[in-house]
Coordinates of C-alpha atoms and ligand atoms in Angstrom, one line a residue:
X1 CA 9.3 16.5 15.9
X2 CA 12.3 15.1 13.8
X3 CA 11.3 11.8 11.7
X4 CA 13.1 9.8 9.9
X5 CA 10.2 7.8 7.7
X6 CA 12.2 4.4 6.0
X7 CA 10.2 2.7 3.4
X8 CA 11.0 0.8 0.3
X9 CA 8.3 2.4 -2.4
X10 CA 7.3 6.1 -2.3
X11 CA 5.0 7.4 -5.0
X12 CA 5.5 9.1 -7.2
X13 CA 8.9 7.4 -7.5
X14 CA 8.2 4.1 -7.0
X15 CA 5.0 2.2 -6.4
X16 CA 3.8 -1.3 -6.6
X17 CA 1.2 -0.8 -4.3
X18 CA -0.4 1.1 -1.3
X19 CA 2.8 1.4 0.7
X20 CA 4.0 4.3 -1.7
X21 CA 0.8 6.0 -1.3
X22 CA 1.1 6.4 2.1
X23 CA 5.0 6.8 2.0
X24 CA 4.4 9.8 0.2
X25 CA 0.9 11.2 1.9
X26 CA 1.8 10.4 5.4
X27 CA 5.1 12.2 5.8
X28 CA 3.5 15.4 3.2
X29 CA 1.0 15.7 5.9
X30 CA 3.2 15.3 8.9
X31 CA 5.5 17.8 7.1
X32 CA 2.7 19.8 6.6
X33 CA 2.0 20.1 10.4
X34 CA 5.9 21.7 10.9
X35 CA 7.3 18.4 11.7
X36 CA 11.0 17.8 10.2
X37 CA 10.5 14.5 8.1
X38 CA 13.6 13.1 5.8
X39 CA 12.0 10.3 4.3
X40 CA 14.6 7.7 2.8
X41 CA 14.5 5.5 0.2
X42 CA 16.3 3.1 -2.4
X43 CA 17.5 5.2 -6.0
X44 CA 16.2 2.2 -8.2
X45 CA 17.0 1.9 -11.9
X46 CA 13.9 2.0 -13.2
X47 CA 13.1 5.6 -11.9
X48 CA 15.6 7.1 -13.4
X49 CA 14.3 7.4 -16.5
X50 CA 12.1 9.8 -15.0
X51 CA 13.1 13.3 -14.6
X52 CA 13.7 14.3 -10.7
X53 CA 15.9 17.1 -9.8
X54 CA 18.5 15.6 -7.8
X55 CA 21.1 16.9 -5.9
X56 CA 24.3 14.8 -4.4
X57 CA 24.0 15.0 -0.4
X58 CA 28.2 16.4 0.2
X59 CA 28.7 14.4 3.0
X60 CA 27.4 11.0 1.6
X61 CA 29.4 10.4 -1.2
X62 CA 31.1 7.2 -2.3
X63 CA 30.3 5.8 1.1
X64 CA 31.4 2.2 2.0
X65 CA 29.5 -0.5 4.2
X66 CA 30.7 -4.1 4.7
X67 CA 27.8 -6.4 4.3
X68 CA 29.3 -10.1 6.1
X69 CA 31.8 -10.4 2.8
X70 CA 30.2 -7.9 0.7
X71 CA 31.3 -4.5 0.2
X72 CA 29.2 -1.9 -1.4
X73 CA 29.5 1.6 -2.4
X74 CA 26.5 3.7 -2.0
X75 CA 25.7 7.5 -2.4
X76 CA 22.8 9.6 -1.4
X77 CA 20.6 12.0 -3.3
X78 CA 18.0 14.6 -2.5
X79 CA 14.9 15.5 -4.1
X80 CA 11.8 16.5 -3.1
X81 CA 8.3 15.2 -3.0
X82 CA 6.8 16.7 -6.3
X83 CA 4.5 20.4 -5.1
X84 CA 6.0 19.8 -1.9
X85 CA 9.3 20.8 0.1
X86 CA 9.1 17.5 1.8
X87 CA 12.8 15.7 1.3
X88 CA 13.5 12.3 0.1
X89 CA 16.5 10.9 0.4
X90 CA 17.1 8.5 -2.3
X91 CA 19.9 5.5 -1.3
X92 CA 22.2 4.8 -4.5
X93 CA 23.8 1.7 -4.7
X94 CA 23.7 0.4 -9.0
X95 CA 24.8 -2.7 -8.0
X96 CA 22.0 -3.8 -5.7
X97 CA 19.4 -1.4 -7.1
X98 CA 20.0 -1.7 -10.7
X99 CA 17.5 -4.5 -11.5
X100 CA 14.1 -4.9 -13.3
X101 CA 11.7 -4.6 -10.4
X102 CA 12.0 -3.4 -7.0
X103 CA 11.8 -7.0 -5.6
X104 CA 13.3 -9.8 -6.8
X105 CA 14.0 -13.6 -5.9
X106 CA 17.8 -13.0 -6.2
X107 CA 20.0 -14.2 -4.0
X108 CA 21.4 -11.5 -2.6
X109 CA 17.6 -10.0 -1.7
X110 CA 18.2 -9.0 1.9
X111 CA 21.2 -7.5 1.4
X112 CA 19.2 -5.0 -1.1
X113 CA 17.1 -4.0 1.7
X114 CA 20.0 -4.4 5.0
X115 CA 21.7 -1.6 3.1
X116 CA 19.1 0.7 2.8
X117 CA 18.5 0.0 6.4
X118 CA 22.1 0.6 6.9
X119 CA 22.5 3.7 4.2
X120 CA 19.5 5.5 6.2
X121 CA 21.2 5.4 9.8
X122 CA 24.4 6.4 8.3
X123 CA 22.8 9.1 6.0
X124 CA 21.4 10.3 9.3
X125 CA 24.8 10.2 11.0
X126 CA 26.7 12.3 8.3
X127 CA 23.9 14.4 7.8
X128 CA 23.7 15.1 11.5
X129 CA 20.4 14.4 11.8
X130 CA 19.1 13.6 14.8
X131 CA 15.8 12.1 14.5
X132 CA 13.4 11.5 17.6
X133 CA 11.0 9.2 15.4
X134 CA 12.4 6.6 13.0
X135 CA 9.5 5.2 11.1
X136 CA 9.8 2.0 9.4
X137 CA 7.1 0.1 7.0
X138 CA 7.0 -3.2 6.4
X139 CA 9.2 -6.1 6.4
X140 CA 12.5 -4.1 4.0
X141 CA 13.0 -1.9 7.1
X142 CA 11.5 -3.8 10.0
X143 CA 15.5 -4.7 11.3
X144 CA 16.0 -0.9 12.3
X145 CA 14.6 -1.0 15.6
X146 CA 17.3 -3.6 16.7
X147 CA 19.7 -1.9 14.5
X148 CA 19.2 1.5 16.8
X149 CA 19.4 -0.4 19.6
X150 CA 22.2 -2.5 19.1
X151 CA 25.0 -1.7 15.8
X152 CA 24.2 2.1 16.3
X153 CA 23.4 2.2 19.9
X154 CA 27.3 3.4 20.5
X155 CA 26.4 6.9 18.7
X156 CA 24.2 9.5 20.8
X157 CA 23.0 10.6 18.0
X158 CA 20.4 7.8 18.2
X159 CA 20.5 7.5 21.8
X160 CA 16.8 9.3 22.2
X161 CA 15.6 7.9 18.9
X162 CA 12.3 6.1 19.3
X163 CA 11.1 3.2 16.5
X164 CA 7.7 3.2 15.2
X165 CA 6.9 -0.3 13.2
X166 CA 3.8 0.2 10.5
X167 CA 2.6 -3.2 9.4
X168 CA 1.1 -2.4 5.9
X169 CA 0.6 -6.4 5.1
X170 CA 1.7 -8.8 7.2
X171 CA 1.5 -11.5 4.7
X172 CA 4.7 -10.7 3.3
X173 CA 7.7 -11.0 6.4
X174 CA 11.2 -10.7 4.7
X175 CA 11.8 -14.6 6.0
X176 CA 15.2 -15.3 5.7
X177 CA 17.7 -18.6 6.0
X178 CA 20.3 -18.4 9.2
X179 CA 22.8 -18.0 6.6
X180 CA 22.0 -14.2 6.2
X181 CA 22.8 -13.7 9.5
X182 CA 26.3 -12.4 9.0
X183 CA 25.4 -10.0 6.3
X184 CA 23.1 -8.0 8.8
X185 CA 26.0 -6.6 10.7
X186 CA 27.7 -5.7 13.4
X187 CA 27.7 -5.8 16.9
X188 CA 25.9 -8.2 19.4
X189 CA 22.2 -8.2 17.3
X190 CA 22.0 -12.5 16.9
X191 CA 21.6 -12.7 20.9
X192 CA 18.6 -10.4 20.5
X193 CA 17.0 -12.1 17.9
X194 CA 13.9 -14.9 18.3
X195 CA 15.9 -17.8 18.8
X196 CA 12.9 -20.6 17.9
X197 CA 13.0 -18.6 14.5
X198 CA 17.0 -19.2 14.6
X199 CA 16.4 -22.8 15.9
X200 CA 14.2 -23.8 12.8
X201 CA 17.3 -21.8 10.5
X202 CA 15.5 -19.0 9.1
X203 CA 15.7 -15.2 10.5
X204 CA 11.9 -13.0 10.5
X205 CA 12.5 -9.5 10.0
X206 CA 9.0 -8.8 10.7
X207 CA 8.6 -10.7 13.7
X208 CA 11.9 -8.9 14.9
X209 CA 10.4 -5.3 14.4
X210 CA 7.4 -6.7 16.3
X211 CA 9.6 -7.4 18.8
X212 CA 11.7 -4.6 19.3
X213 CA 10.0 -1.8 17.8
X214 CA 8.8 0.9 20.5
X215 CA 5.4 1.5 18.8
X216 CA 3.6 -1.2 15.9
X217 CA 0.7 0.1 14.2
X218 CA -1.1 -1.5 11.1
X219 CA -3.4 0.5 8.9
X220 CA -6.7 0.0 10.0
X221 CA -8.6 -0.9 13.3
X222 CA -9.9 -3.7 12.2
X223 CA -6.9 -5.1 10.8
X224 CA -5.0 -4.2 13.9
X225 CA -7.4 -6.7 15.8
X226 CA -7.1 -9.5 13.4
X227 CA -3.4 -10.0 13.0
X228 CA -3.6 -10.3 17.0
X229 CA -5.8 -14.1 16.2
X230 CA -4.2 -17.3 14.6
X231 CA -6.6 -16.5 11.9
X232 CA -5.0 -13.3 10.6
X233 CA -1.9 -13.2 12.0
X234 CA 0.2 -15.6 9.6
X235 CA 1.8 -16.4 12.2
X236 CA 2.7 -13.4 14.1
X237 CA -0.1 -13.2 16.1
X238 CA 1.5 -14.2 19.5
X239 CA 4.6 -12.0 19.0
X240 CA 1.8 -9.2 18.6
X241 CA 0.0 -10.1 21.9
X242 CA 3.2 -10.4 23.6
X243 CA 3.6 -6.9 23.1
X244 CA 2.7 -5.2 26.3
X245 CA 1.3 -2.0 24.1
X246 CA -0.4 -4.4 21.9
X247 CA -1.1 -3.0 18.1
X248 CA -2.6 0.7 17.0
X249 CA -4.7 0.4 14.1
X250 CA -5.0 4.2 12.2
X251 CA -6.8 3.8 8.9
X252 CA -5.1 5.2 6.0
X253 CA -6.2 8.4 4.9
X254 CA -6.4 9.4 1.0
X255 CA -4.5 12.1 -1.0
X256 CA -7.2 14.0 -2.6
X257 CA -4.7 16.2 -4.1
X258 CA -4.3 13.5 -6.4
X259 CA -7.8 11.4 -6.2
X260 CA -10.8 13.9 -6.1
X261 CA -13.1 13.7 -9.1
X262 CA -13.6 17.6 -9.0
X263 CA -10.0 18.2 -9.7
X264 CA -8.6 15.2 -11.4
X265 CA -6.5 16.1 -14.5
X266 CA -6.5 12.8 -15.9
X267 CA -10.3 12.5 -16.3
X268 CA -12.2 14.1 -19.9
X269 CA -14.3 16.1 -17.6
X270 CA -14.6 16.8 -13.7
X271 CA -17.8 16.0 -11.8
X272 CA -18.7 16.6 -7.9
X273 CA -20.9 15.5 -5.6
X274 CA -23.6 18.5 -6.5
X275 CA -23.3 17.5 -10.2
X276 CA -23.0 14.1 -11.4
X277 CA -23.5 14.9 -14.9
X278 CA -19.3 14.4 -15.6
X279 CA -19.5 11.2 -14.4
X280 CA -21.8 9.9 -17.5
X281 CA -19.1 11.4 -19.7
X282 CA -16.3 9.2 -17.9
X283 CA -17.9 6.3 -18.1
X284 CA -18.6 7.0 -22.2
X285 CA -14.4 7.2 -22.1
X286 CA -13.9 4.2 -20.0
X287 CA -16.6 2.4 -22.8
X288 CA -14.5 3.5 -25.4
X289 CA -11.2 3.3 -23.9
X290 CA -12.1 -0.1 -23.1
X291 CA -13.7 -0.9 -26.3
X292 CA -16.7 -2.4 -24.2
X293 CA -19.9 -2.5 -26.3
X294 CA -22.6 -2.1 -24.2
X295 CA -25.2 0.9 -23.7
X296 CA -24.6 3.5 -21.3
X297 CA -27.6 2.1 -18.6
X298 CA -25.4 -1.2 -18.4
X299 CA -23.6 -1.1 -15.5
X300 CA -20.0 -1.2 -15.2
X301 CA -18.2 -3.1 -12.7
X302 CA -14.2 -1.8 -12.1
X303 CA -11.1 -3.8 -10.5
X304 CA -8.1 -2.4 -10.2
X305 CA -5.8 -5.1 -8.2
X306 CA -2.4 -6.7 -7.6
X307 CA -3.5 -10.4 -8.9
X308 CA -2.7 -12.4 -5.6
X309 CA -4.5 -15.0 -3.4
X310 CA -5.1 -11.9 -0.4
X311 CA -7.4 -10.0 -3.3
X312 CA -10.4 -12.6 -3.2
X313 CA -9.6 -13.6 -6.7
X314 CA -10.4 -17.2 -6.6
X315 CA -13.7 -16.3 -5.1
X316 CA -13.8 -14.6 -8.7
X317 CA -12.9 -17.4 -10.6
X318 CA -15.5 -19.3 -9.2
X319 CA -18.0 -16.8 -9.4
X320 CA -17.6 -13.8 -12.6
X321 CA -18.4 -16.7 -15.1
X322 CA -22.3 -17.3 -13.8
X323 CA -23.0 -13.7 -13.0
X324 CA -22.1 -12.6 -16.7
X325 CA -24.2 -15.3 -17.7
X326 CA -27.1 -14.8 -15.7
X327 CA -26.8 -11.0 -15.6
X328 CA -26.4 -7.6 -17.5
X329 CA -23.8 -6.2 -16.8
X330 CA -19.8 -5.1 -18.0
X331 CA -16.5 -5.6 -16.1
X332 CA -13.7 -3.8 -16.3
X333 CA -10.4 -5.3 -15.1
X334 CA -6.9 -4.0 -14.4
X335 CA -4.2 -5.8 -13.0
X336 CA -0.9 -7.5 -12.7
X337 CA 0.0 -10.5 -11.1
X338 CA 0.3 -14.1 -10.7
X339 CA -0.1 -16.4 -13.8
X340 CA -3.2 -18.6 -13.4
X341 CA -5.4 -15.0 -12.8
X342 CA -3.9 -13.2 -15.5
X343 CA -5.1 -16.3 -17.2
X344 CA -8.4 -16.7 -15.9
X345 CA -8.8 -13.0 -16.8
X346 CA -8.2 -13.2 -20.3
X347 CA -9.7 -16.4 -21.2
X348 CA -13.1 -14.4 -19.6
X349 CA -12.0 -11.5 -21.9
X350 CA -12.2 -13.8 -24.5
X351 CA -15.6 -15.6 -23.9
X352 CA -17.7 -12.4 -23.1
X353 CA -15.2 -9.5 -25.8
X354 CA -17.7 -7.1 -26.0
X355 CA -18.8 -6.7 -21.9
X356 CA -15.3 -7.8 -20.0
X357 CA -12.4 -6.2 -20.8
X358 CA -9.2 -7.1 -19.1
X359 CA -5.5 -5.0 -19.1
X360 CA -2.9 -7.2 -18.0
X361 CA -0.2 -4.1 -16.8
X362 CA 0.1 -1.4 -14.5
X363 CA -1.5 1.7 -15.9
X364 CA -2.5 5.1 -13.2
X365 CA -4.3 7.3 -15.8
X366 CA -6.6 3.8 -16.8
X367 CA -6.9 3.1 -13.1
X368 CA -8.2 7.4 -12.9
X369 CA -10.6 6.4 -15.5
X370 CA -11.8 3.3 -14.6
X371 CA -12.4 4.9 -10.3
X372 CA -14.7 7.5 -12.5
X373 CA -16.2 5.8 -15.2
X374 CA -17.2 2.4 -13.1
X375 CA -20.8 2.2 -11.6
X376 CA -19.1 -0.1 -9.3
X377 CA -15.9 -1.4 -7.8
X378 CA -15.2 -4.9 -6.5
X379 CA -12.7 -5.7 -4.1
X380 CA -13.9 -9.0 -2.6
X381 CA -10.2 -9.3 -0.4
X382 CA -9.8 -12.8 1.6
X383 CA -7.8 -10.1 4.1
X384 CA -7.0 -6.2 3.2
X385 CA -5.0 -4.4 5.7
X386 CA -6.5 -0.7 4.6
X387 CA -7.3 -1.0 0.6
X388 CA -7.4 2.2 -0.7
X389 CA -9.2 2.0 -3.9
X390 CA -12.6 1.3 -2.1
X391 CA -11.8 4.5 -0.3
X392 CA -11.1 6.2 -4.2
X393 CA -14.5 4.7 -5.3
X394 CA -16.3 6.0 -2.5
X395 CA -14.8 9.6 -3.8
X396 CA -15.6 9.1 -6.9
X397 CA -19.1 8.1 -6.5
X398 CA -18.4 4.5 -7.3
X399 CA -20.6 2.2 -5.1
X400 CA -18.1 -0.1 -3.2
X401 CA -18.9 -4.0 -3.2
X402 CA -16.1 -5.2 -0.9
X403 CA -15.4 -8.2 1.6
X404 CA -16.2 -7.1 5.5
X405 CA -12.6 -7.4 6.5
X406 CA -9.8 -5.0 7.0
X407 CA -9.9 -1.4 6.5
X408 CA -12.6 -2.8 3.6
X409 CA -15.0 -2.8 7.2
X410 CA -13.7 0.2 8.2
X411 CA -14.6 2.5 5.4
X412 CA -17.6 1.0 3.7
X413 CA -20.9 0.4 5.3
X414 CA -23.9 -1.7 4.2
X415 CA -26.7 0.4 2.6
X416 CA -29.6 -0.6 4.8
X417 CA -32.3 1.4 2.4
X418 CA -31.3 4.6 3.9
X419 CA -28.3 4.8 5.4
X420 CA -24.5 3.5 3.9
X421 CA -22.1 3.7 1.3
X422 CA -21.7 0.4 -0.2
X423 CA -22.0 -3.5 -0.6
X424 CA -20.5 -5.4 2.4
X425 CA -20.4 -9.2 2.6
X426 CA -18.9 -11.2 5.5
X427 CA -18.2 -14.6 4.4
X428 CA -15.5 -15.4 2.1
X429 CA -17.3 -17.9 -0.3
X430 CA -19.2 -18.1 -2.9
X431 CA -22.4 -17.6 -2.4
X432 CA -21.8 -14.4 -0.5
X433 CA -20.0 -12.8 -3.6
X434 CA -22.6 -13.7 -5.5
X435 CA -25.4 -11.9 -3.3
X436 CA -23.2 -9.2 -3.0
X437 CA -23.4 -8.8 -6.5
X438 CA -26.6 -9.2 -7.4
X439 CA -27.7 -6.9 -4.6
X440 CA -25.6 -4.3 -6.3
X441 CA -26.8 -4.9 -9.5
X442 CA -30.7 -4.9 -8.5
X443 CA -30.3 -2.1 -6.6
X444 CA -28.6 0.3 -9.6
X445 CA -32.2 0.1 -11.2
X446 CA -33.6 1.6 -8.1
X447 CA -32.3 5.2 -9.4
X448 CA -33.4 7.0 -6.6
X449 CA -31.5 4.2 -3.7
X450 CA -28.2 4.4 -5.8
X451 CA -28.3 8.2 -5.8
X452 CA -28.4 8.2 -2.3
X453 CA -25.4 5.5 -1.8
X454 CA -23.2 7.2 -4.2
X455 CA -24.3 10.6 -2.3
X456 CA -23.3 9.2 0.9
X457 CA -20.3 7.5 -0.3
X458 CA -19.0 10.7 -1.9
X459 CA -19.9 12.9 1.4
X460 CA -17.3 10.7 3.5
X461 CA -14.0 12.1 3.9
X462 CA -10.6 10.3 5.0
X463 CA -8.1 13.2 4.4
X464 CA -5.0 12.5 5.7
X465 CA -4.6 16.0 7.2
X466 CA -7.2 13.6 10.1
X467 CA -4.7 10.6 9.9
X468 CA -1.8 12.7 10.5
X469 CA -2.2 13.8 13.5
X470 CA -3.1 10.3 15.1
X471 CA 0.3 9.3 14.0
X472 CA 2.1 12.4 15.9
X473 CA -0.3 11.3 18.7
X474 CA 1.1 7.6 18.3
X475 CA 4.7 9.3 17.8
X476 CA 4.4 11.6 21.7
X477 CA 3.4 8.1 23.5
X478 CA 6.5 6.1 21.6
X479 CA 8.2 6.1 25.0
Ligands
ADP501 P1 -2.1 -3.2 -2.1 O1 -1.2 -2.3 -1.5 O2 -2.4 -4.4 -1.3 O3 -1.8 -3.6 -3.5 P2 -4.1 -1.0 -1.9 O4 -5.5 -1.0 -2.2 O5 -3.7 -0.6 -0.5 O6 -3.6 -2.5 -2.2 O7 -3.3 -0.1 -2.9 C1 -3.2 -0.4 -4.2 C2 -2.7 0.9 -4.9 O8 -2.1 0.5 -6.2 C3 -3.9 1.8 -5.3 O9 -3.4 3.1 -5.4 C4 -4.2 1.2 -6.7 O10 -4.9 2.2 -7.5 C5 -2.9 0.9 -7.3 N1 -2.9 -0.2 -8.3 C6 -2.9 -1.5 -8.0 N2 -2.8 -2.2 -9.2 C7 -2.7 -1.2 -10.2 C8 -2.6 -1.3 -11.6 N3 -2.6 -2.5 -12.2 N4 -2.5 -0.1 -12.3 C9 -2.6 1.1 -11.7 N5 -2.7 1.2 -10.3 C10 -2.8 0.1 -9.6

């Protein structure tokens, strides 16, 4: 099949969070398969002082789209995914591109993702490039299924082309004022558009893929049922029931190429699931790395997390303070995020220095370490579409305590005393945190129980190679 896969963060390029894991994995395994995938992307700033072949794509050069009153030059690279021949198409445009961060609160924020929108279809079009699938993640893209039906429904090039919506967090929508509207584009798209959302003056890109995509999936089964209630939807819920097709939930998969303990080249030594011996010696660097001072029978607890609301923090807040006290044990914390829990993370640095230690940044090789020197990772999320570092612990024979929602219920299940891989807690207060916890914690001094849950944990397998081909399965019914 011919895909074109749209996204706005592919790693190794450009990641904030699990969308660029699977913007990369997904189409490297589809590609892997024999399927022609042109994955396309923005050419930010702050990539390119990273060093990617690139090579100009002839017939995209110096192109220029009208935006309502804007007009904007953009040109398109090639690369490709690094050990693979899988292409990426990278969407140049300095003056919308050129900033700090991927997102930003700037003004002109939807036009930064219109144009990629835009720069992909008419990348396609010079490039010839017919493509049966057009693939689109998240909110930054989630205007190209009325785009292909309606701007770019003149060109026959897309007259056979087929839109797949992947909802990777529905928590964040691309919710726009009316005043955008012009800056979208051309042709009749307004009189397609969800006109209560127009009557209350803003414009939802999300609920408009919803609405006009041929296929949505989210990523994870369980996640696919709960955006369907008023509960999880955030609102979207009845455009997603209103879809006749209703929602396909495919968990993410993991690329083990780059997370598998027994190959890992950031980590001081390599372990497997037949000798655990390596992982003593990565926890010793994750101790000293993290200047914790505690023996090596303490157990360590690892986070690795964006710092919002949707990661359970606050359940932390109210919680990490009496289990430190109370208990023996270490935490480990890396993340980035929003104010009041970088806060609360450093002023708990500060009250226990020698058993919490907190990095306020974005750091991969610490986030390696920390997967294979933990005893145990939290992720106690008040909603997690898929989560992908419970699925990294479980590789790395790191027991899981994580929140029964999400792809978190998907891939962890409760150790009952014989079978399981993890810690799973339903309610989303307190006292089930703390349970969770303290189950965890009791049960590490039972050696021969948390053999067997790290055993089992590191036994499961969610290679993509699997995922992949429910996606060409969800691609052949895209009708
Ligand atoms: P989300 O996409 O909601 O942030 P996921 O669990 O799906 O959560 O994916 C998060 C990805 O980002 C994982 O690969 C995780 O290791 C990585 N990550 C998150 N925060 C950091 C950080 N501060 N440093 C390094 N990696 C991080």
């Amino acid at each position: 099949m011919k895909i074109a896969f749209v996204a706005s963060e592919v790693t190794p390029f450009a990641k904030t969070g699990g969308l660029a894991d699977v913007a990369a994995a997904l189409p490297r395994a589809l590609h892997a398969l024999g399927h022609e995938v042109r994955v396309f992307m923005p050419l930010y700033s702050v990539m390119t002082n990273k060093h990617y072949e690139i090579a100009a794509v002839e017939t995209a050069q110096h192109v220029t789209l009208t935006l309502g009153q804007f007009t904007y030059e953009f040109s398109v690279f090639s690369t490709t995914l690094p050990d693979s021949t899988l292409q990426i198409f990278l969407i140049d445009c300095p003056e919308l591109y050129s900033r700090p961060f991927l997102y930003t609160y700037d003004a002109d924020e939807h036009r930064r993702f219109i144009l990629l929108q835009r720069a992909a279809l008419e990348a396609c079009q010079r490039m010839q490039f017919s493509p049966e699938i057009i693939h689109c993640n998240d909110w930054h893209t989630a205007l190209l299924p009325l785009m292909i039906k309606t701007s770019y429904g003149w060109d026959r090039l897309f007259q056979s082309t087929r839109s797949v919506l992947s909802i990777h967090n529905i928590g964040y929508q691309g919710q726009f004022g009316v005043h955008t509207l012009g800056d979208i584009g051309i042709g009749d798209i307004v009189t397609h558009m969800y006109s209560p959302d127009l009557a209350s003056g803003h414009i939802n890109w999300m609920r408009e893929g919803i609405r006009h995509a041929h296929s949505v999936s989210t990523v994870s089964p369980t996640y696919a049922k709960e955006i369907c209630t008023p509960g999880g939807g955030h609102g979207m819920d009845v455009s997603l029931r209103q879809r006749a097709r209703g929602v396909v939930g495919i968990l993410n998969g993991v690329d083990y190429d780059s997370w598998n303990p027994e190959t890992d080249d950031t980590l001081p030594v390599h372990y497997s699931i037949k000798s655990l011996q390596g992982k003593r010696h990565c926890k010793q660097a994750l101790l000293t790395r993290s200047e914790l001072h505690v023996d090596m029978e303490t157990p360590v607890i690892g986070i690795i997390s964006r710092l919002a609301m949707q990661k359970g923090i606050d359940l932390l807040i109210d919680s990490l303070p009496q289990l430190l006290s109370t208990r023996d044990f270490a935490l480990c914390v890396l993340g980035t995020g929003e104010t009041q829990y970088v806060s609360f993370f450093t002023a708990l640095a500060n009250q226990f220095p020698d058993r919490v230690y907190f990095e306020n940044g974005y750091d991969e090789a610490l986030a390696h370490l920390i997967e294979a020197g933990a005893d145990m990772f939290l992720m106690p999320s008040l909603y997690e579409p898929c989560g992908l570092n419970q699925m990294y612990s479980l590789k790395y024979g790191t027991v899981p305590i994580v929140r029964k929602t999400g792809g978190l219920a998907d891939s962890v299940q409760l150790w009952n005393g014989q079978s399981g891989t993890g810690i799973v807690f339903d309610h989303y207060d307190v006292p089930a945190v703390l349970w969770a916890v303290n189950t965890a914690l009791d049960l590490f001094k039972d050696n021969i129980a948390w053999q067997s849950i790290i055993r089992n944990g590191m036994a499961m397998n969610f290679s993509w190679e699997q995922q992949a081909l429910q996606y060409v399965e969800l691609y052949k019914q895209t009708g």
